[in-house]
Amino acid sequence: MGAEKRSRGWCGWFLVAVVLALVAGAIVITVRKRSSHGGDEAEPAPGPPGAPDKKYSDALKIAMQFFDVQKSGELENNKISWRGDSALDDGSEAKLDLSKGMYDAGDHMKFGFPMAFTATVLSWAILEYGDQMKVVNQLEPAQDSLKWITDYLVAAHPKDNVLYIQVGDPDKDHKCWDRPETMTEKRPLIMLNTSTSGTEVAAETAAALASASLVFKSVDSTYSSTLLKHAEQLFTFADKYRASYSVSIPQVQTYYNSTGYGDELLWAASWLYHATGEQSYLQYVSQNGKSFANFGSPTWFCWDNKLAGAQVLLSRVSFFGAKDASGSVKNSLQAYQKTAEAVMCGLFASSPTATSSRTESGLIWVSEWNSLQHPVASAFLATVYSDYMLTSRTAKISCDGKSYKPSDLRKFAKSQADYVLGDNPMKMSYLVGYGNKYPQFVHHRGASIPANATTDCTSGFKWLDSAKPNPNVAIGGLVGGPFKNESFIDSRNNSMQAEPSTYNSALLVGLLSGLVTTSSVVQSFA
């Protein structure tokens, strides 16, 4: 009897074990099926930076060097053999030292609007991915390049309601083809004040200095405080004396015409919130969002339109906590985040709301001029947003019923980066100096003229028209990029496609820094 009882008991427990195993198996299969279809299970959050990806690491080291190529002023620790001191008298007519800063592109102009945007994006990249930059020894170069710009921006703001926004006359500048070290053309200044205001440039400069104040907070607290003071003053100036600089100063329309200043005000207020922690800035974006945020309508991120950037940056607040915010502010932050998600949804080719603005090979393509700016900017935002999702343990976003995970955003970002680095129909890298094939006739004066050549304003044009490749490599420059049909004409006279710019480089540095390895983002910049 005892043996029979033990036998039946063993059989009973065996049946229970089998049933439990079947149930567990069914659960695992269900979870896997749900996960493969955008289920609610969050992807693993990354920890400290891992091993770097060599492709993106090599590209980042090259991209970072273009800032050295573009530096104006008395160079320190110059790493570019064919560059030297230049524009040492910039600002002298106003008794200011505006010798620092960076040349905009292939010319010798200092345009304050895109230069400030360059600084803001570079700051953002450092704040999100400084730990990843450090792994490949690029954090210090990034900080040095940022400071070269912010030193200039501080010098360009000598009084509360005064901001110098341009050095050089573009009409005269573009009639010369010479090296910056030997240029002789006059370099007049353009200034904003209370009677000739320019909200978008003042606000973008405020954003640049506020974001940079966070970068330098643990490095040089005195300098950080100086940057923040200027940022707050400039934001007050921008908001109090609202006017578009394109209207106040019509001559700027030819080169960097603004389509409006509301986005810059929201962008600057967002950065000032992160820099100060003051709720008044969240209240500002909440109250002014109705007028400027264009909720529900995704836009492209670029030097002229900061809305998508502001929406992603404010999503950071929603992801990582706005505990002290009022109900109306929280509702507004949700609207910003919802619009940021709409931006992300437009990037997936398979999304029900996918943008049709792309080439046959999948490159986001919005503008014939400088076509790579928008795909690189979009990929940078996608990388940042995916990392917000991973760190906050957010499983997915929904795009009209179809779900996407953080890894889907990262996959999109990599596709755009890989296109830039050579995975394209031309089989060439659009990053100068990277890979075996890249543009040889870059539209860049300093790169096109031998360092030992003697030229004046007009005699240098023989180098523009030369049939020989550039004698100097504008290393790290991201050229304009392909046409919609994915062709590229490597010609010095083709400024539409073959000219690099500093703001392109900032966006690319941000993207590559996010892809070089993985790590959790900090929950607070402060």
Short mmCIF file of C-alpha atoms in Angstrom, two decimals:
data_model
loop_
_atom_site.label_atom_id
_atom_site.label_comp_id
_atom_site.label_asym_id
_atom_site.label_seq_id
_atom_site.Cartn_x
_atom_site.Cartn_y
_atom_site.Cartn_z
CA MET A 1 0.00 0.00 0.00
CA GLY A 2 2.78 2.39 0.89
CA ALA A 3 4.58 1.70 -2.39
CA GLU A 4 1.36 2.22 -4.39
CA LYS A 5 0.72 5.59 -2.68
CA ARG A 6 4.26 6.76 -3.42
CA SER A 7 3.89 5.71 -7.07
CA ARG A 8 0.57 7.57 -7.50
CA GLY A 9 1.99 10.64 -5.73
CA TRP A 10 5.00 10.70 -8.02
CA CYS A 11 2.78 10.38 -11.11
CA GLY A 12 0.57 13.20 -9.87
CA TRP A 13 3.48 15.55 -9.34
CA PHE A 14 4.88 14.60 -12.76
CA LEU A 15 1.57 15.53 -14.42
CA VAL A 16 1.50 18.84 -12.54
CA ALA A 17 5.08 19.58 -13.65
CA VAL A 18 4.22 18.80 -17.27
CA VAL A 19 1.18 21.07 -17.16
CA LEU A 20 3.19 23.89 -15.56
CA ALA A 21 5.92 23.49 -18.20
CA LEU A 22 3.35 23.70 -20.99
CA VAL A 23 1.80 26.79 -19.44
CA ALA A 24 5.21 28.44 -19.02
CA GLY A 25 6.09 27.60 -22.61
CA ALA A 26 2.86 29.09 -23.83
CA ILE A 27 3.55 32.27 -21.85
CA VAL A 28 7.07 32.56 -23.30
CA ILE A 29 5.78 32.08 -26.85
CA THR A 30 3.03 34.65 -26.28
CA VAL A 31 5.48 37.18 -24.85
CA ARG A 32 7.86 36.63 -27.75
CA LYS A 33 5.06 37.08 -30.25
CA ARG A 34 3.88 40.22 -28.50
CA SER A 35 7.43 41.55 -28.32
CA SER A 36 8.02 40.93 -32.03
CA HIS A 37 4.91 42.94 -32.79
CA GLY A 38 5.79 45.91 -30.59
CA GLY A 39 4.65 44.49 -27.26
CA ASP A 40 4.86 46.25 -23.94
CA GLU A 41 8.14 44.71 -22.82
CA ALA A 42 10.83 47.39 -22.72
CA GLU A 43 14.17 46.75 -24.37
CA PRO A 44 17.15 46.46 -22.00
CA ALA A 45 18.50 49.78 -20.77
CA PRO A 46 22.19 50.26 -21.55
CA GLY A 47 24.66 50.71 -18.73
CA PRO A 48 28.04 52.48 -18.87
CA PRO A 49 29.59 53.00 -22.33
CA GLY A 50 30.49 49.75 -24.04
CA ALA A 51 33.09 48.92 -26.66
CA PRO A 52 33.12 51.52 -29.46
CA ASP A 53 32.09 50.74 -33.02
CA LYS A 54 35.24 51.28 -35.11
CA LYS A 55 33.41 52.67 -38.14
CA TYR A 56 31.62 55.38 -36.18
CA SER A 57 34.66 55.99 -33.98
CA ASP A 58 36.91 56.61 -36.99
CA ALA A 59 34.29 58.83 -38.60
CA LEU A 60 33.78 60.84 -35.41
CA LYS A 61 37.50 61.53 -35.06
CA ILE A 62 37.56 62.84 -38.63
CA ALA A 63 34.33 64.87 -38.36
CA MET A 64 35.57 66.64 -35.24
CA GLN A 65 38.55 68.06 -37.14
CA PHE A 66 36.48 70.32 -39.38
CA PHE A 67 35.98 72.70 -36.48
CA ASP A 68 39.77 73.23 -36.46
CA VAL A 69 39.67 73.84 -40.20
CA GLN A 70 37.07 76.58 -39.69
CA LYS A 71 38.61 78.45 -36.75
CA SER A 72 39.21 82.18 -37.05
CA GLY A 73 41.60 84.22 -34.94
CA GLU A 74 44.93 83.47 -33.30
CA LEU A 75 45.08 79.70 -33.38
CA GLU A 76 46.11 77.70 -30.34
CA ASN A 77 47.63 74.23 -30.68
CA ASN A 78 46.86 74.36 -34.39
CA LYS A 79 46.43 70.85 -35.76
CA ILE A 80 45.72 71.80 -39.40
CA SER A 81 49.04 72.28 -41.19
CA TRP A 82 47.68 74.56 -43.90
CA ARG A 83 45.78 76.88 -41.53
CA GLY A 84 47.19 79.88 -39.70
CA ASP A 85 46.08 82.99 -37.82
CA SER A 86 43.42 85.07 -39.57
CA ALA A 87 40.84 87.86 -39.10
CA LEU A 88 42.75 89.23 -36.10
CA ASP A 89 41.17 92.67 -36.53
CA ASP A 90 37.56 91.47 -36.62
CA GLY A 91 35.42 93.71 -34.41
CA SER A 92 37.98 96.51 -34.24
CA GLU A 93 35.57 99.08 -35.70
CA ALA A 94 33.43 98.60 -32.57
CA LYS A 95 36.49 98.31 -30.31
CA LEU A 96 35.70 94.63 -29.72
CA ASP A 97 37.73 91.48 -30.19
CA LEU A 98 35.64 89.33 -32.51
CA SER A 99 38.61 87.46 -33.91
CA LYS A 100 37.47 84.05 -32.64
CA GLY A 101 34.45 82.13 -33.84
CA MET A 102 34.32 79.99 -36.97
CA TYR A 103 33.93 80.63 -40.65
CA ASP A 104 30.53 79.52 -41.83
CA ALA A 105 31.37 77.25 -44.73
CA GLY A 106 33.72 77.52 -47.71
CA ASP A 107 33.82 81.30 -47.40
CA HIS A 108 35.14 83.68 -44.72
CA MET A 109 31.87 84.95 -43.32
CA LYS A 110 30.89 84.77 -39.67
CA PHE A 111 27.12 84.48 -39.65
CA GLY A 112 25.90 84.59 -36.06
CA PHE A 113 22.64 82.74 -36.65
CA PRO A 114 24.02 79.41 -37.95
CA MET A 115 27.16 79.73 -35.79
CA ALA A 116 25.06 79.90 -32.63
CA PHE A 117 23.05 76.88 -33.84
CA THR A 118 26.35 75.04 -34.35
CA ALA A 119 27.23 75.74 -30.72
CA THR A 120 23.83 74.67 -29.40
CA VAL A 121 23.90 71.34 -31.26
CA LEU A 122 27.50 70.68 -30.25
CA SER A 123 26.56 71.39 -26.62
CA TRP A 124 23.59 69.03 -26.86
CA ALA A 125 25.79 66.30 -28.29
CA ILE A 126 28.30 66.69 -25.45
CA LEU A 127 25.58 66.72 -22.79
CA GLU A 128 23.94 63.55 -24.09
CA TYR A 129 27.01 61.67 -25.27
CA GLY A 130 30.05 63.16 -23.56
CA ASP A 131 30.76 59.84 -21.86
CA GLN A 132 30.73 58.13 -25.24
CA MET A 133 32.94 60.83 -26.78
CA LYS A 134 35.38 60.31 -23.92
CA VAL A 135 35.73 56.61 -24.72
CA VAL A 136 37.25 57.55 -28.10
CA ASN A 137 39.14 60.64 -26.81
CA GLN A 138 36.87 63.17 -28.50
CA LEU A 139 35.29 64.90 -25.50
CA GLU A 140 38.11 67.40 -24.98
CA PRO A 141 38.31 68.36 -28.68
CA ALA A 142 34.53 68.89 -28.68
CA GLN A 143 34.71 71.11 -25.59
CA ASP A 144 37.61 73.10 -27.07
CA SER A 145 35.74 73.70 -30.32
CA LEU A 146 32.61 74.71 -28.45
CA LYS A 147 34.52 77.22 -26.33
CA TRP A 148 36.07 78.75 -29.45
CA ILE A 149 32.54 79.66 -30.54
CA THR A 150 31.13 80.66 -27.15
CA ASP A 151 34.11 82.96 -26.50
CA TYR A 152 33.13 84.74 -29.70
CA LEU A 153 29.42 84.86 -28.81
CA VAL A 154 30.15 86.37 -25.40
CA ALA A 155 32.39 88.99 -27.01
CA ALA A 156 29.62 89.74 -29.53
CA HIS A 157 27.27 90.64 -26.65
CA PRO A 158 28.96 93.65 -25.00
CA LYS A 159 25.73 95.11 -23.54
CA ASP A 160 22.35 93.77 -22.43
CA ASN A 161 20.45 94.74 -25.58
CA VAL A 162 23.28 94.70 -28.11
CA LEU A 163 24.39 91.70 -30.14
CA TYR A 164 26.76 91.65 -33.11
CA ILE A 165 25.43 89.01 -35.48
CA GLN A 166 27.67 89.18 -38.55
CA VAL A 167 31.28 89.88 -39.46
CA GLY A 168 32.00 90.52 -43.12
CA ASP A 169 30.04 91.65 -46.16
CA PRO A 170 28.89 88.53 -48.04
CA ASP A 171 28.67 90.33 -51.38
CA LYS A 172 32.28 91.53 -51.13
CA ASP A 173 33.43 88.31 -49.50
CA HIS A 174 32.03 86.17 -52.29
CA LYS A 175 33.74 88.30 -54.94
CA CYS A 176 37.09 87.17 -53.57
CA TRP A 177 38.76 83.76 -53.65
CA ASP A 178 41.64 83.87 -51.22
CA ARG A 179 42.99 82.23 -48.10
CA PRO A 180 41.65 83.55 -44.78
CA GLU A 181 45.23 84.15 -43.64
CA THR A 182 45.85 86.67 -46.46
CA MET A 183 42.40 88.18 -47.08
CA THR A 184 42.32 91.97 -47.40
CA GLU A 185 38.63 92.71 -48.00
CA LYS A 186 36.81 94.90 -45.48
CA ARG A 187 34.87 93.09 -42.76
CA PRO A 188 32.05 95.32 -41.52
CA LEU A 189 29.80 94.41 -38.60
CA ILE A 190 26.03 94.02 -38.30
CA MET A 191 24.51 94.74 -34.90
CA LEU A 192 21.17 94.15 -33.21
CA ASN A 193 19.79 96.60 -30.64
CA THR A 194 16.41 97.74 -29.35
CA SER A 195 15.59 99.68 -32.52
CA THR A 196 16.96 97.04 -34.93
CA SER A 197 16.13 93.78 -33.21
CA GLY A 198 16.33 90.19 -34.35
CA THR A 199 14.57 87.78 -32.06
CA GLU A 200 15.64 84.54 -33.73
CA VAL A 201 19.38 85.31 -33.62
CA ALA A 202 19.29 86.64 -30.06
CA ALA A 203 17.25 83.63 -28.92
CA GLU A 204 19.48 81.12 -30.72
CA THR A 205 22.52 82.74 -29.13
CA ALA A 206 20.78 82.46 -25.75
CA ALA A 207 20.19 78.76 -26.44
CA ALA A 208 23.85 78.29 -27.36
CA LEU A 209 25.15 79.96 -24.23
CA ALA A 210 22.62 78.29 -21.90
CA SER A 211 23.41 74.81 -23.23
CA ALA A 212 27.15 75.52 -23.15
CA SER A 213 26.87 76.69 -19.54
CA LEU A 214 25.83 73.14 -18.68
CA VAL A 215 28.77 71.67 -20.59
CA PHE A 216 31.28 73.78 -18.66
CA LYS A 217 29.52 73.67 -15.27
CA SER A 218 31.82 70.98 -13.88
CA VAL A 219 34.84 72.10 -15.91
CA ASP A 220 34.94 75.84 -15.19
CA SER A 221 32.13 77.06 -12.95
CA THR A 222 33.07 80.74 -13.38
CA TYR A 223 32.95 80.53 -17.16
CA SER A 224 29.69 78.55 -16.93
CA SER A 225 28.12 81.31 -14.82
CA THR A 226 29.26 83.93 -17.33
CA LEU A 227 27.67 82.02 -20.19
CA LEU A 228 24.40 81.63 -18.31
CA LYS A 229 24.27 85.33 -17.42
CA HIS A 230 24.63 86.27 -21.09
CA ALA A 231 22.05 83.65 -22.06
CA GLU A 232 19.44 85.07 -19.68
CA GLN A 233 20.09 88.63 -20.84
CA LEU A 234 19.83 87.65 -24.48
CA PHE A 235 16.61 85.74 -23.96
CA THR A 236 15.06 88.76 -22.28
CA PHE A 237 16.23 90.94 -25.19
CA ALA A 238 14.89 88.47 -27.77
CA ASP A 239 11.49 88.16 -26.10
CA LYS A 240 10.96 91.80 -25.17
CA TYR A 241 11.88 93.25 -28.57
CA ARG A 242 10.22 90.74 -30.84
CA ALA A 243 11.05 91.17 -34.53
CA SER A 244 12.49 88.99 -37.24
CA TYR A 245 16.05 89.88 -38.15
CA SER A 246 15.19 89.19 -41.79
CA VAL A 247 12.74 92.09 -41.60
CA SER A 248 14.91 94.38 -39.49
CA ILE A 249 17.96 93.77 -41.68
CA PRO A 250 16.75 92.87 -45.20
CA GLN A 251 20.24 92.21 -46.57
CA VAL A 252 20.50 88.99 -44.54
CA GLN A 253 17.71 87.40 -46.57
CA THR A 254 20.06 86.30 -49.36
CA TYR A 255 22.04 83.90 -47.20
CA TYR A 256 20.32 82.95 -43.93
CA ASN A 257 16.77 84.18 -44.25
CA SER A 258 14.59 83.30 -41.27
CA THR A 259 11.09 81.90 -41.61
CA GLY A 260 10.08 82.99 -38.10
CA TYR A 261 11.30 83.39 -34.54
CA GLY A 262 8.75 81.45 -32.46
CA ASP A 263 10.75 78.23 -32.68
CA GLU A 264 13.90 79.94 -31.40
CA LEU A 265 12.03 81.39 -28.41
CA LEU A 266 10.74 77.94 -27.42
CA TRP A 267 14.15 76.38 -28.06
CA ALA A 268 15.97 78.97 -25.95
CA ALA A 269 13.44 78.74 -23.10
CA SER A 270 13.81 74.94 -23.14
CA TRP A 271 17.57 75.20 -22.77
CA LEU A 272 17.27 77.84 -20.08
CA TYR A 273 14.99 75.53 -18.10
CA HIS A 274 17.60 72.78 -18.24
CA ALA A 275 20.35 75.24 -17.31
CA THR A 276 18.53 76.91 -14.40
CA GLY A 277 15.80 74.50 -13.29
CA GLU A 278 13.46 77.49 -13.03
CA GLN A 279 9.79 76.62 -13.56
CA SER A 280 9.17 79.98 -15.23
CA TYR A 281 10.81 78.67 -18.40
CA LEU A 282 8.52 75.63 -18.48
CA GLN A 283 5.59 77.99 -18.00
CA TYR A 284 6.93 80.04 -20.91
CA VAL A 285 6.98 77.08 -23.33
CA SER A 286 3.56 76.08 -22.07
CA GLN A 287 1.99 79.50 -22.54
CA ASN A 288 3.70 80.22 -25.86
CA GLY A 289 3.28 76.73 -27.26
CA LYS A 290 -0.20 77.58 -28.50
CA SER A 291 1.23 80.33 -30.70
CA PHE A 292 4.52 78.81 -31.79
CA ALA A 293 4.76 75.03 -31.24
CA ASN A 294 2.66 73.87 -34.19
CA PHE A 295 1.45 70.91 -32.11
CA GLY A 296 0.60 67.79 -34.08
CA SER A 297 2.47 68.89 -37.20
CA PRO A 298 5.97 67.42 -37.45
CA THR A 299 8.71 69.62 -38.93
CA TRP A 300 12.32 69.20 -40.05
CA PHE A 301 15.12 70.16 -37.67
CA CYS A 302 17.65 72.60 -39.14
CA TRP A 303 19.42 75.94 -38.57
CA ASP A 304 16.20 77.80 -39.42
CA ASN A 305 13.60 75.64 -37.65
CA LYS A 306 14.24 74.39 -34.11
CA LEU A 307 10.73 73.08 -33.36
CA ALA A 308 11.53 69.38 -33.67
CA GLY A 309 14.63 69.88 -31.54
CA ALA A 310 12.66 71.73 -28.87
CA GLN A 311 9.98 69.03 -28.89
CA VAL A 312 12.55 66.28 -28.35
CA LEU A 313 14.37 68.32 -25.70
CA LEU A 314 11.12 68.96 -23.80
CA SER A 315 10.24 65.26 -24.12
CA ARG A 316 13.30 64.68 -21.96
CA VAL A 317 11.44 66.50 -19.16
CA SER A 318 8.42 64.23 -19.60
CA PHE A 319 10.56 61.08 -19.74
CA PHE A 320 12.59 61.88 -16.63
CA GLY A 321 10.18 63.84 -14.51
CA ALA A 322 8.46 67.19 -14.18
CA LYS A 323 7.36 66.61 -10.61
CA ASP A 324 7.03 70.24 -9.60
CA ALA A 325 5.22 71.34 -12.76
CA SER A 326 1.60 72.44 -12.68
CA GLY A 327 -1.13 70.47 -14.39
CA SER A 328 -1.29 72.85 -17.35
CA VAL A 329 2.47 72.65 -17.83
CA LYS A 330 2.38 68.84 -17.72
CA ASN A 331 -0.39 68.83 -20.32
CA SER A 332 1.71 71.10 -22.51
CA LEU A 333 4.78 68.88 -22.11
CA GLN A 334 2.67 65.92 -23.21
CA ALA A 335 1.70 67.87 -26.34
CA TYR A 336 5.36 68.55 -27.08
CA GLN A 337 6.20 64.88 -26.60
CA LYS A 338 3.29 63.74 -28.76
CA THR A 339 4.53 65.98 -31.57
CA ALA A 340 8.07 64.67 -31.08
CA GLU A 341 6.67 61.17 -31.53
CA ALA A 342 4.98 62.33 -34.74
CA VAL A 343 8.41 63.48 -35.94
CA MET A 344 9.81 60.02 -35.16
CA CYS A 345 6.90 58.25 -36.83
CA GLY A 346 7.53 60.10 -40.05
CA LEU A 347 11.06 58.69 -40.26
CA PHE A 348 10.18 54.99 -40.51
CA ALA A 349 9.67 53.93 -44.12
CA SER A 350 7.06 51.37 -43.01
CA SER A 351 5.13 53.78 -40.79
CA PRO A 352 1.55 54.67 -41.75
CA THR A 353 2.64 58.32 -41.42
CA ALA A 354 5.99 57.93 -43.20
CA THR A 355 7.34 60.97 -44.99
CA SER A 356 7.64 60.69 -48.75
CA SER A 357 10.67 63.01 -48.61
CA ARG A 358 13.33 60.39 -49.23
CA THR A 359 15.44 58.97 -52.01
CA GLU A 360 15.00 55.52 -53.53
CA SER A 361 17.80 54.24 -51.29
CA GLY A 362 16.11 55.55 -48.15
CA LEU A 363 17.96 58.80 -47.46
CA ILE A 364 15.73 61.52 -46.03
CA TRP A 365 15.80 64.20 -48.74
CA VAL A 366 14.15 67.57 -48.20
CA SER A 367 16.22 70.25 -49.91
CA GLU A 368 18.32 70.43 -53.05
CA TRP A 369 20.75 72.80 -51.32
CA ASN A 370 22.76 71.11 -48.58
CA SER A 371 20.66 67.98 -48.84
CA LEU A 372 22.46 66.06 -46.07
CA GLN A 373 21.54 68.51 -43.33
CA HIS A 374 18.02 67.16 -42.85
CA PRO A 375 18.77 63.41 -42.83
CA VAL A 376 21.69 63.86 -40.43
CA ALA A 377 19.60 66.12 -38.18
CA SER A 378 16.70 63.65 -38.26
CA ALA A 379 19.02 60.76 -37.44
CA PHE A 380 20.53 62.69 -34.53
CA LEU A 381 17.08 63.37 -33.06
CA ALA A 382 16.10 59.72 -33.58
CA THR A 383 19.21 58.57 -31.72
CA VAL A 384 18.54 60.92 -28.81
CA TYR A 385 14.86 59.96 -28.61
CA SER A 386 15.65 56.24 -28.73
CA ASP A 387 18.06 56.68 -25.83
CA TYR A 388 15.44 58.57 -23.83
CA MET A 389 13.11 55.61 -24.37
CA LEU A 390 15.72 53.04 -23.37
CA THR A 391 16.84 54.86 -20.22
CA SER A 392 13.25 55.54 -19.12
CA ARG A 393 12.23 51.93 -19.92
CA THR A 394 9.68 53.07 -22.49
CA ALA A 395 8.84 50.07 -24.66
CA LYS A 396 7.46 51.63 -27.82
CA ILE A 397 5.87 54.50 -29.67
CA SER A 398 2.69 54.07 -31.65
CA CYS A 399 2.36 55.40 -35.18
CA ASP A 400 -1.30 55.20 -36.19
CA GLY A 401 -1.61 51.73 -34.71
CA LYS A 402 1.82 50.39 -35.67
CA SER A 403 4.41 50.16 -32.91
CA TYR A 404 8.13 50.88 -33.03
CA LYS A 405 10.85 50.24 -30.47
CA PRO A 406 13.98 52.21 -29.57
CA SER A 407 16.03 49.78 -31.64
CA ASP A 408 13.94 50.72 -34.69
CA LEU A 409 14.88 54.38 -34.21
CA ARG A 410 18.53 53.47 -33.85
CA LYS A 411 18.35 51.32 -36.98
CA PHE A 412 16.98 54.30 -38.91
CA ALA A 413 19.72 56.55 -37.54
CA LYS A 414 22.40 54.07 -38.59
CA SER A 415 20.93 53.85 -42.09
CA GLN A 416 21.37 57.61 -42.55
CA ALA A 417 24.85 57.63 -41.04
CA ASP A 418 25.93 54.68 -43.19
CA TYR A 419 24.63 56.44 -46.31
CA VAL A 420 26.79 59.45 -45.49
CA LEU A 421 29.82 57.22 -44.90
CA GLY A 422 29.59 55.40 -48.24
CA ASP A 423 26.64 53.00 -48.29
CA ASN A 424 25.01 54.83 -51.20
CA PRO A 425 24.66 54.48 -54.98
CA MET A 426 27.75 56.65 -55.56
CA LYS A 427 29.76 54.35 -53.26
CA MET A 428 31.48 57.42 -51.85
CA SER A 429 31.79 59.01 -48.45
CA TYR A 430 30.34 62.50 -48.15
CA LEU A 431 32.53 63.03 -45.08
CA VAL A 432 35.77 64.52 -46.39
CA GLY A 433 38.75 62.41 -45.34
CA TYR A 434 36.77 59.30 -44.46
CA GLY A 435 37.08 56.12 -46.51
CA ASN A 436 38.82 55.49 -49.81
CA LYS A 437 36.57 57.71 -51.91
CA TYR A 438 35.35 61.15 -50.91
CA PRO A 439 34.99 64.55 -52.66
CA GLN A 440 38.28 65.94 -54.00
CA PHE A 441 37.01 69.29 -55.28
CA VAL A 442 35.41 70.61 -52.11
CA HIS A 443 34.07 74.17 -52.43
CA HIS A 444 36.37 75.64 -49.80
CA ARG A 445 38.80 78.50 -50.37
CA GLY A 446 41.48 77.56 -47.87
CA ALA A 447 41.50 73.95 -49.01
CA SER A 448 41.70 74.88 -52.69
CA ILE A 449 44.73 77.21 -52.48
CA PRO A 450 48.25 75.98 -51.67
CA ALA A 451 49.40 77.30 -48.30
CA ASN A 452 52.50 78.88 -49.87
CA ALA A 453 50.62 80.59 -52.73
CA THR A 454 50.56 84.37 -52.99
CA THR A 455 47.12 85.61 -53.98
CA ASP A 456 44.93 88.64 -53.67
CA CYS A 457 41.16 88.97 -53.81
CA THR A 458 40.78 88.14 -57.51
CA SER A 459 43.93 86.31 -58.56
CA GLY A 460 42.96 83.40 -56.37
CA PHE A 461 40.07 82.51 -58.67
CA LYS A 462 42.47 80.45 -60.76
CA TRP A 463 42.38 77.95 -57.91
CA LEU A 464 38.59 77.87 -57.96
CA ASP A 465 38.70 77.02 -61.67
CA SER A 466 41.67 74.63 -61.46
CA ALA A 467 41.16 71.16 -62.87
CA LYS A 468 43.35 69.70 -60.13
CA PRO A 469 41.98 68.33 -56.83
CA ASN A 470 42.30 70.52 -53.74
CA PRO A 471 45.91 70.69 -52.51
CA ASN A 472 44.62 70.69 -48.91
CA VAL A 473 42.04 68.35 -47.39
CA ALA A 474 39.14 70.09 -45.65
CA ILE A 475 39.17 67.15 -43.29
CA GLY A 476 35.94 66.38 -41.49
CA GLY A 477 33.77 68.54 -43.71
CA LEU A 478 30.34 67.14 -44.49
CA VAL A 479 29.57 68.38 -47.99
CA GLY A 480 26.09 69.38 -49.15
CA GLY A 481 25.29 65.94 -50.52
CA PRO A 482 23.46 64.19 -53.36
CA PHE A 483 20.60 65.25 -55.57
CA LYS A 484 17.23 63.52 -55.27
CA ASN A 485 18.33 61.02 -57.94
CA GLU A 486 21.35 60.27 -55.68
CA SER A 487 23.94 61.66 -58.08
CA PHE A 488 26.80 63.90 -57.00
CA ILE A 489 28.96 66.21 -59.11
CA ASP A 490 32.38 66.65 -57.55
CA SER A 491 33.17 70.18 -58.71
CA ARG A 492 34.53 73.19 -56.85
CA ASN A 493 32.01 75.38 -58.67
CA ASN A 494 29.16 73.20 -57.44
CA SER A 495 28.57 74.92 -54.09
CA MET A 496 25.08 73.39 -53.89
CA GLN A 497 26.55 69.91 -53.40
CA ALA A 498 30.24 70.31 -52.65
CA GLU A 499 30.36 72.96 -49.91
CA PRO A 500 30.72 71.89 -46.24
CA SER A 501 29.42 73.91 -43.28
CA THR A 502 30.07 74.04 -39.56
CA TYR A 503 26.44 73.37 -38.63
CA ASN A 504 26.44 70.23 -40.76
CA SER A 505 29.50 69.11 -38.82
CA ALA A 506 27.85 69.74 -35.45
CA LEU A 507 24.86 67.61 -36.42
CA LEU A 508 27.11 64.82 -37.73
CA VAL A 509 29.26 64.90 -34.60
CA GLY A 510 26.10 64.55 -32.53
CA LEU A 511 24.88 61.61 -34.60
CA LEU A 512 28.20 59.77 -34.61
CA SER A 513 28.69 60.36 -30.88
CA GLY A 514 25.35 58.70 -30.25
CA LEU A 515 26.22 55.71 -32.44
CA VAL A 516 29.86 55.19 -31.45
CA THR A 517 28.74 53.04 -28.51
CA THR A 518 25.78 52.78 -26.13
CA SER A 519 25.17 54.07 -22.62
CA SER A 520 22.30 55.31 -20.51
CA VAL A 521 21.68 59.04 -20.83
CA VAL A 522 21.80 61.17 -17.71
CA GLN A 523 18.38 61.98 -16.32
CA SER A 524 19.36 65.59 -15.58
CA PHE A 525 21.97 67.77 -17.28
CA ALA A 526 22.41 69.68 -14.04
#
